[in-house]
Amino acid sequence: MTPLRVLFVNEGELGPAVMGHGSLDASLEVGLREAEDVEARFLGIPPMGRAALKLATAAPPVLGRLDLDLQTSRWHAVQGIRARRAIQRALRESPADVLHVHSHSLALLLGGVMRRVPTVLSMDVSVWEWHRMAIWAPLRRYSRLAVSPSIVAERRALRRAALTVAWSDWALRGARREEPRARLEQLHPGLDLGVFSPGEREARRRPRVLFVGGRFVEKGGEDLLAALGPGLGRDVDLDIVTPADVADTPGVTRHRLRPGDPALVELYRQADVFCLPTRGDSNPWVILEAMACGTPVVSTAVGAIPELLGNGEAGVIVSPGDVPALRDGLGGLLRDEPRRREMGAAARRRTEEHYDARVQTRRLLESLRRVAARRD
């Protein structure tokens, strides 16, 4: 039987503040171990050089404050050109029956390649849904117009794709709003439930909360510090995993760890509660990693997070930026050990039922085979 040749394209490293892209390749590799009839290659887009980064991000500050610097579209243009060159080079070296491209924004300028090779886009958030979260700049009446070059290119890519795989129902709805003619299905890649698994918690004097996030402020790190407040070091301890600088605070331990580090897995297992009070996100890997380790979650109603948590089955959901609600949500769990155990068990069950990388990769490969077969 001729193996299915798949080129998996990943946006790759975007700096220490973006910690999730490597998790996708790790999840795919878990599922591919059982796929003897698949010849898989992985292509990561190299980090931007200084000139490309300047072109993608530099602009007069006043334009940035007004959301008129076209930064989103400039970033997509630079990344799109770089991705197209890398993919064309990889295909010249070795043909593929089907491309799998994550994130879908890499394909905004990939029209010529998509006409030659069936292409499946992997999408966790649409261009506009990400921009409208207003993480870096306030949303203005004309903000959608300001990112319209990217939105137009996104619609074109969604139409051309043989299939777009949305990681959540929330992402699927966003894709359908932007391009109703797109061929869509919902499938999260999942994670390695053998690596991320519950462990015995050590006895300690105080309960322990864990935060993991590359962009400390945008991920709600300061909200978490404010919510725990004077209780830190007295009633509760906090572990923070981030590359960002965080002020020394009693009861707070900061860690510099890469995704998948065994020390990070152990922090998930030892935490009584995992907290990500993020103000802007789509499908945070860290929430699923904590859930897989049997740790209850406190997070915000942002992006697909309520969906990941089963709308409250596996964690407490509060509004982003609402520090009093965050304080109440954390306090309620920290004071109620039976509820933590029940919610942690529900979190693990949910990952087993919906986010097992072996099962999810098998489903993805079935879709890739159908796409490749349609070309034949």
PDB file of C-alpha atoms in Angstrom, residues 143-317:
ATOM      1  CA  SER A 143     -10.693  48.389  13.777  1.00  0.00           C
ATOM      2  CA  ARG A 144     -12.255  45.769  11.506  1.00  0.00           C
ATOM      3  CA  LEU A 145     -11.602  48.000   8.512  1.00  0.00           C
ATOM      4  CA  ALA A 146      -7.993  48.357   9.679  1.00  0.00           C
ATOM      5  CA  VAL A 147      -7.470  44.573   9.457  1.00  0.00           C
ATOM      6  CA  SER A 148      -9.592  44.116   6.332  1.00  0.00           C
ATOM      7  CA  PRO A 149      -6.611  43.152   4.088  1.00  0.00           C
ATOM      8  CA  SER A 150      -6.033  40.125   6.316  1.00  0.00           C
ATOM      9  CA  ILE A 151      -9.738  39.312   6.518  1.00  0.00           C
ATOM     10  CA  VAL A 152     -10.093  39.377   2.720  1.00  0.00           C
ATOM     11  CA  ALA A 153      -7.040  37.123   2.339  1.00  0.00           C
ATOM     12  CA  GLU A 154      -8.398  34.802   5.045  1.00  0.00           C
ATOM     13  CA  ARG A 155     -11.701  34.389   3.224  1.00  0.00           C
ATOM     14  CA  ARG A 156      -9.873  33.546   0.022  1.00  0.00           C
ATOM     15  CA  ALA A 157      -7.708  30.953   1.799  1.00  0.00           C
ATOM     16  CA  LEU A 158     -10.757  29.365   3.465  1.00  0.00           C
ATOM     17  CA  ARG A 159     -12.466  29.028   0.069  1.00  0.00           C
ATOM     18  CA  ARG A 160      -9.389  27.515  -1.570  1.00  0.00           C
ATOM     19  CA  ALA A 161      -8.612  25.038   1.196  1.00  0.00           C
ATOM     20  CA  ALA A 162      -9.671  21.462   0.619  1.00  0.00           C
ATOM     21  CA  LEU A 163     -10.680  21.462   4.287  1.00  0.00           C
ATOM     22  CA  THR A 164     -10.313  23.684   7.337  1.00  0.00           C
ATOM     23  CA  VAL A 165     -10.071  21.924  10.678  1.00  0.00           C
ATOM     24  CA  ALA A 166     -11.292  24.157  13.499  1.00  0.00           C
ATOM     25  CA  TRP A 167     -10.003  23.295  16.944  1.00  0.00           C
ATOM     26  CA  SER A 168     -13.270  24.137  18.689  1.00  0.00           C
ATOM     27  CA  ASP A 169     -16.903  24.840  17.966  1.00  0.00           C
ATOM     28  CA  TRP A 170     -16.119  28.472  18.825  1.00  0.00           C
ATOM     29  CA  ALA A 171     -13.399  28.607  16.144  1.00  0.00           C
ATOM     30  CA  LEU A 172     -15.652  26.812  13.666  1.00  0.00           C
ATOM     31  CA  ARG A 173     -18.380  29.412  14.167  1.00  0.00           C
ATOM     32  CA  GLY A 174     -15.825  32.167  13.585  1.00  0.00           C
ATOM     33  CA  ALA A 175     -14.666  30.562  10.351  1.00  0.00           C
ATOM     34  CA  ARG A 176     -18.225  30.080   9.138  1.00  0.00           C
ATOM     35  CA  ARG A 177     -19.071  33.723   9.819  1.00  0.00           C
ATOM     36  CA  GLU A 178     -16.105  34.861   7.748  1.00  0.00           C
ATOM     37  CA  GLU A 179     -16.570  32.431   4.854  1.00  0.00           C
ATOM     38  CA  PRO A 180     -19.837  30.454   4.739  1.00  0.00           C
ATOM     39  CA  ARG A 181     -18.608  28.499   1.689  1.00  0.00           C
ATOM     40  CA  ALA A 182     -15.599  27.047   3.506  1.00  0.00           C
ATOM     41  CA  ARG A 183     -15.401  23.278   3.979  1.00  0.00           C
ATOM     42  CA  LEU A 184     -15.163  22.885   7.744  1.00  0.00           C
ATOM     43  CA  GLU A 185     -14.959  20.276  10.447  1.00  0.00           C
ATOM     44  CA  GLN A 186     -14.234  20.515  14.167  1.00  0.00           C
ATOM     45  CA  LEU A 187     -11.300  18.572  15.600  1.00  0.00           C
ATOM     46  CA  HIS A 188      -8.832  19.482  18.334  1.00  0.00           C
ATOM     47  CA  PRO A 189      -5.395  17.814  18.011  1.00  0.00           C
ATOM     48  CA  GLY A 190      -5.445  16.681  21.644  1.00  0.00           C
ATOM     49  CA  LEU A 191      -2.413  15.933  23.792  1.00  0.00           C
ATOM     50  CA  ASP A 192      -0.353  13.035  25.082  1.00  0.00           C
ATOM     51  CA  LEU A 193      -2.374  11.679  28.001  1.00  0.00           C
ATOM     52  CA  GLY A 194       0.496   9.376  28.911  1.00  0.00           C
ATOM     53  CA  VAL A 195       2.776  12.325  29.618  1.00  0.00           C
ATOM     54  CA  PHE A 196       0.108  14.587  31.089  1.00  0.00           C
ATOM     55  CA  SER A 197      -1.466  12.388  33.730  1.00  0.00           C
ATOM     56  CA  PRO A 198      -2.406  12.611  37.414  1.00  0.00           C
ATOM     57  CA  GLY A 199       0.143  11.920  40.127  1.00  0.00           C
ATOM     58  CA  GLU A 200       0.153  11.697  43.904  1.00  0.00           C
ATOM     59  CA  ARG A 201       0.213  15.122  45.524  1.00  0.00           C
ATOM     60  CA  GLU A 202       2.730  15.756  48.261  1.00  0.00           C
ATOM     61  CA  ALA A 203       1.583  16.910  51.696  1.00  0.00           C
ATOM     62  CA  ARG A 204       2.100  20.637  52.273  1.00  0.00           C
ATOM     63  CA  ARG A 205       1.206  23.348  54.753  1.00  0.00           C
ATOM     64  CA  ARG A 206      -0.746  25.543  52.327  1.00  0.00           C
ATOM     65  CA  PRO A 207      -2.708  24.916  49.119  1.00  0.00           C
ATOM     66  CA  ARG A 208      -0.891  25.645  45.906  1.00  0.00           C
ATOM     67  CA  VAL A 209      -2.040  27.558  42.808  1.00  0.00           C
ATOM     68  CA  LEU A 210      -0.262  27.329  39.445  1.00  0.00           C
ATOM     69  CA  PHE A 211      -0.130  29.884  36.609  1.00  0.00           C
ATOM     70  CA  VAL A 212       1.519  29.160  33.234  1.00  0.00           C
ATOM     71  CA  GLY A 213       1.674  31.852  30.564  1.00  0.00           C
ATOM     72  CA  GLY A 214       4.191  33.446  28.239  1.00  0.00           C
ATOM     73  CA  ARG A 215       2.527  36.878  28.126  1.00  0.00           C
ATOM     74  CA  PHE A 216       2.164  37.494  31.848  1.00  0.00           C
ATOM     75  CA  VAL A 217      -0.012  40.612  31.730  1.00  0.00           C
ATOM     76  CA  GLU A 218      -2.275  39.562  28.836  1.00  0.00           C
ATOM     77  CA  LYS A 219      -2.730  36.113  30.379  1.00  0.00           C
ATOM     78  CA  GLY A 220      -4.025  37.743  33.564  1.00  0.00           C
ATOM     79  CA  GLY A 221      -0.986  37.271  35.785  1.00  0.00           C
ATOM     80  CA  GLU A 222      -1.419  40.629  37.469  1.00  0.00           C
ATOM     81  CA  ASP A 223      -5.119  39.913  38.059  1.00  0.00           C
ATOM     82  CA  LEU A 224      -4.137  36.658  39.750  1.00  0.00           C
ATOM     83  CA  LEU A 225      -1.639  38.390  42.043  1.00  0.00           C
ATOM     84  CA  ALA A 226      -4.277  40.952  42.968  1.00  0.00           C
ATOM     85  CA  ALA A 227      -6.891  38.245  43.624  1.00  0.00           C
ATOM     86  CA  LEU A 228      -4.635  36.251  45.958  1.00  0.00           C
ATOM     87  CA  GLY A 229      -3.315  39.467  47.519  1.00  0.00           C
ATOM     88  CA  PRO A 230      -2.253  39.409  51.175  1.00  0.00           C
ATOM     89  CA  GLY A 231      -2.965  35.700  51.479  1.00  0.00           C
ATOM     90  CA  LEU A 232       0.144  34.858  49.460  1.00  0.00           C
ATOM     91  CA  GLY A 233       2.705  33.117  51.624  1.00  0.00           C
ATOM     92  CA  ARG A 234       0.239  32.961  54.507  1.00  0.00           C
ATOM     93  CA  ASP A 235      -2.832  31.096  53.245  1.00  0.00           C
ATOM     94  CA  VAL A 236      -1.740  30.015  49.761  1.00  0.00           C
ATOM     95  CA  ASP A 237       1.390  29.537  47.645  1.00  0.00           C
ATOM     96  CA  LEU A 238       1.647  30.429  43.957  1.00  0.00           C
ATOM     97  CA  ASP A 239       3.887  28.921  41.280  1.00  0.00           C
ATOM     98  CA  ILE A 240       4.324  31.069  38.169  1.00  0.00           C
ATOM     99  CA  VAL A 241       5.792  29.663  34.947  1.00  0.00           C
ATOM    100  CA  THR A 242       6.638  32.534  32.600  1.00  0.00           C
ATOM    101  CA  PRO A 243       9.607  34.094  30.803  1.00  0.00           C
ATOM    102  CA  ALA A 244       8.381  37.531  31.892  1.00  0.00           C
ATOM    103  CA  ASP A 245       9.878  39.474  34.769  1.00  0.00           C
ATOM    104  CA  VAL A 246       7.718  39.234  37.894  1.00  0.00           C
ATOM    105  CA  ALA A 247       8.355  41.183  41.086  1.00  0.00           C
ATOM    106  CA  ASP A 248       9.524  39.164  44.076  1.00  0.00           C
ATOM    107  CA  THR A 249       6.515  38.474  46.284  1.00  0.00           C
ATOM    108  CA  PRO A 250       6.248  36.342  49.442  1.00  0.00           C
ATOM    109  CA  GLY A 251       4.675  32.987  48.675  1.00  0.00           C
ATOM    110  CA  VAL A 252       5.405  33.246  44.936  1.00  0.00           C
ATOM    111  CA  THR A 253       7.931  31.024  43.139  1.00  0.00           C
ATOM    112  CA  ARG A 254       8.752  31.773  39.518  1.00  0.00           C
ATOM    113  CA  HIS A 255       9.947  29.074  37.120  1.00  0.00           C
ATOM    114  CA  ARG A 256      11.442  29.286  33.625  1.00  0.00           C
ATOM    115  CA  LEU A 257      10.344  26.080  31.909  1.00  0.00           C
ATOM    116  CA  ARG A 258       9.687  25.035  28.340  1.00  0.00           C
ATOM    117  CA  PRO A 259       6.428  23.343  27.273  1.00  0.00           C
ATOM    118  CA  GLY A 260       6.540  19.618  27.982  1.00  0.00           C
ATOM    119  CA  ASP A 261       9.354  19.908  30.527  1.00  0.00           C
ATOM    120  CA  PRO A 262       8.971  17.098  33.119  1.00  0.00           C
ATOM    121  CA  ALA A 263       9.291  19.735  35.848  1.00  0.00           C
ATOM    122  CA  LEU A 264       6.272  21.543  34.385  1.00  0.00           C
ATOM    123  CA  VAL A 265       4.256  18.326  34.308  1.00  0.00           C
ATOM    124  CA  GLU A 266       5.095  17.822  37.975  1.00  0.00           C
ATOM    125  CA  LEU A 267       3.922  21.347  38.786  1.00  0.00           C
ATOM    126  CA  TYR A 268       0.580  20.542  37.161  1.00  0.00           C
ATOM    127  CA  ARG A 269       0.306  17.391  39.267  1.00  0.00           C
ATOM    128  CA  GLN A 270       1.189  19.120  42.528  1.00  0.00           C
ATOM    129  CA  ALA A 271      -1.077  22.147  42.065  1.00  0.00           C
ATOM    130  CA  ASP A 272      -4.373  22.193  43.946  1.00  0.00           C
ATOM    131  CA  VAL A 273      -5.782  24.655  41.388  1.00  0.00           C
ATOM    132  CA  PHE A 274      -4.549  25.809  37.990  1.00  0.00           C
ATOM    133  CA  CYS A 275      -5.453  29.414  37.240  1.00  0.00           C
ATOM    134  CA  LEU A 276      -5.293  31.213  33.899  1.00  0.00           C
ATOM    135  CA  PRO A 277      -7.320  34.459  34.180  1.00  0.00           C
ATOM    136  CA  THR A 278      -6.444  35.380  30.606  1.00  0.00           C
ATOM    137  CA  ARG A 279      -7.838  38.465  28.878  1.00  0.00           C
ATOM    138  CA  GLY A 280      -7.217  37.152  25.360  1.00  0.00           C
ATOM    139  CA  ASP A 281      -6.894  33.555  24.188  1.00  0.00           C
ATOM    140  CA  SER A 282      -8.276  30.967  21.798  1.00  0.00           C
ATOM    141  CA  ASN A 283      -7.472  27.392  22.913  1.00  0.00           C
ATOM    142  CA  PRO A 284      -4.798  27.492  25.639  1.00  0.00           C
ATOM    143  CA  TRP A 285      -2.823  24.240  25.717  1.00  0.00           C
ATOM    144  CA  VAL A 286      -1.966  24.831  29.368  1.00  0.00           C
ATOM    145  CA  ILE A 287      -5.596  24.453  30.424  1.00  0.00           C
ATOM    146  CA  LEU A 288      -5.820  21.018  28.794  1.00  0.00           C
ATOM    147  CA  GLU A 289      -2.459  20.013  30.265  1.00  0.00           C
ATOM    148  CA  ALA A 290      -3.663  20.887  33.763  1.00  0.00           C
ATOM    149  CA  MET A 291      -6.969  19.085  33.165  1.00  0.00           C
ATOM    150  CA  ALA A 292      -5.156  15.969  31.958  1.00  0.00           C
ATOM    151  CA  CYS A 293      -3.183  15.952  35.216  1.00  0.00           C
ATOM    152  CA  GLY A 294      -6.441  15.933  37.177  1.00  0.00           C
ATOM    153  CA  THR A 295      -6.129  19.528  38.354  1.00  0.00           C
ATOM    154  CA  PRO A 296      -9.225  21.749  38.518  1.00  0.00           C
ATOM    155  CA  VAL A 297      -9.046  25.030  36.616  1.00  0.00           C
ATOM    156  CA  VAL A 298     -10.109  28.609  37.222  1.00  0.00           C
ATOM    157  CA  SER A 299     -10.139  30.617  34.001  1.00  0.00           C
ATOM    158  CA  THR A 300     -12.076  33.193  32.021  1.00  0.00           C
ATOM    159  CA  ALA A 301     -14.913  33.244  29.497  1.00  0.00           C
ATOM    160  CA  VAL A 302     -12.563  33.965  26.592  1.00  0.00           C
ATOM    161  CA  GLY A 303     -12.342  32.190  23.233  1.00  0.00           C
ATOM    162  CA  ALA A 304     -12.929  28.444  23.474  1.00  0.00           C
ATOM    163  CA  ILE A 305     -12.054  28.204  27.182  1.00  0.00           C
ATOM    164  CA  PRO A 306     -15.652  27.569  28.366  1.00  0.00           C
ATOM    165  CA  GLU A 307     -15.855  24.800  25.769  1.00  0.00           C
ATOM    166  CA  LEU A 308     -12.583  23.231  26.961  1.00  0.00           C
ATOM    167  CA  LEU A 309     -13.905  23.238  30.525  1.00  0.00           C
ATOM    168  CA  GLY A 310     -17.245  21.732  29.589  1.00  0.00           C
ATOM    169  CA  ASN A 311     -18.971  25.005  30.518  1.00  0.00           C
ATOM    170  CA  GLY A 312     -17.959  24.621  34.159  1.00  0.00           C
ATOM    171  CA  GLU A 313     -17.792  20.843  34.526  1.00  0.00           C
ATOM    172  CA  ALA A 314     -13.986  20.830  34.826  1.00  0.00           C
ATOM    173  CA  GLY A 315     -13.382  24.293  36.241  1.00  0.00           C
ATOM    174  CA  VAL A 316     -14.649  27.658  37.392  1.00  0.00           C
ATOM    175  CA  ILE A 317     -15.247  30.313  34.715  1.00  0.00           C
TER     176      ILE A 317
END
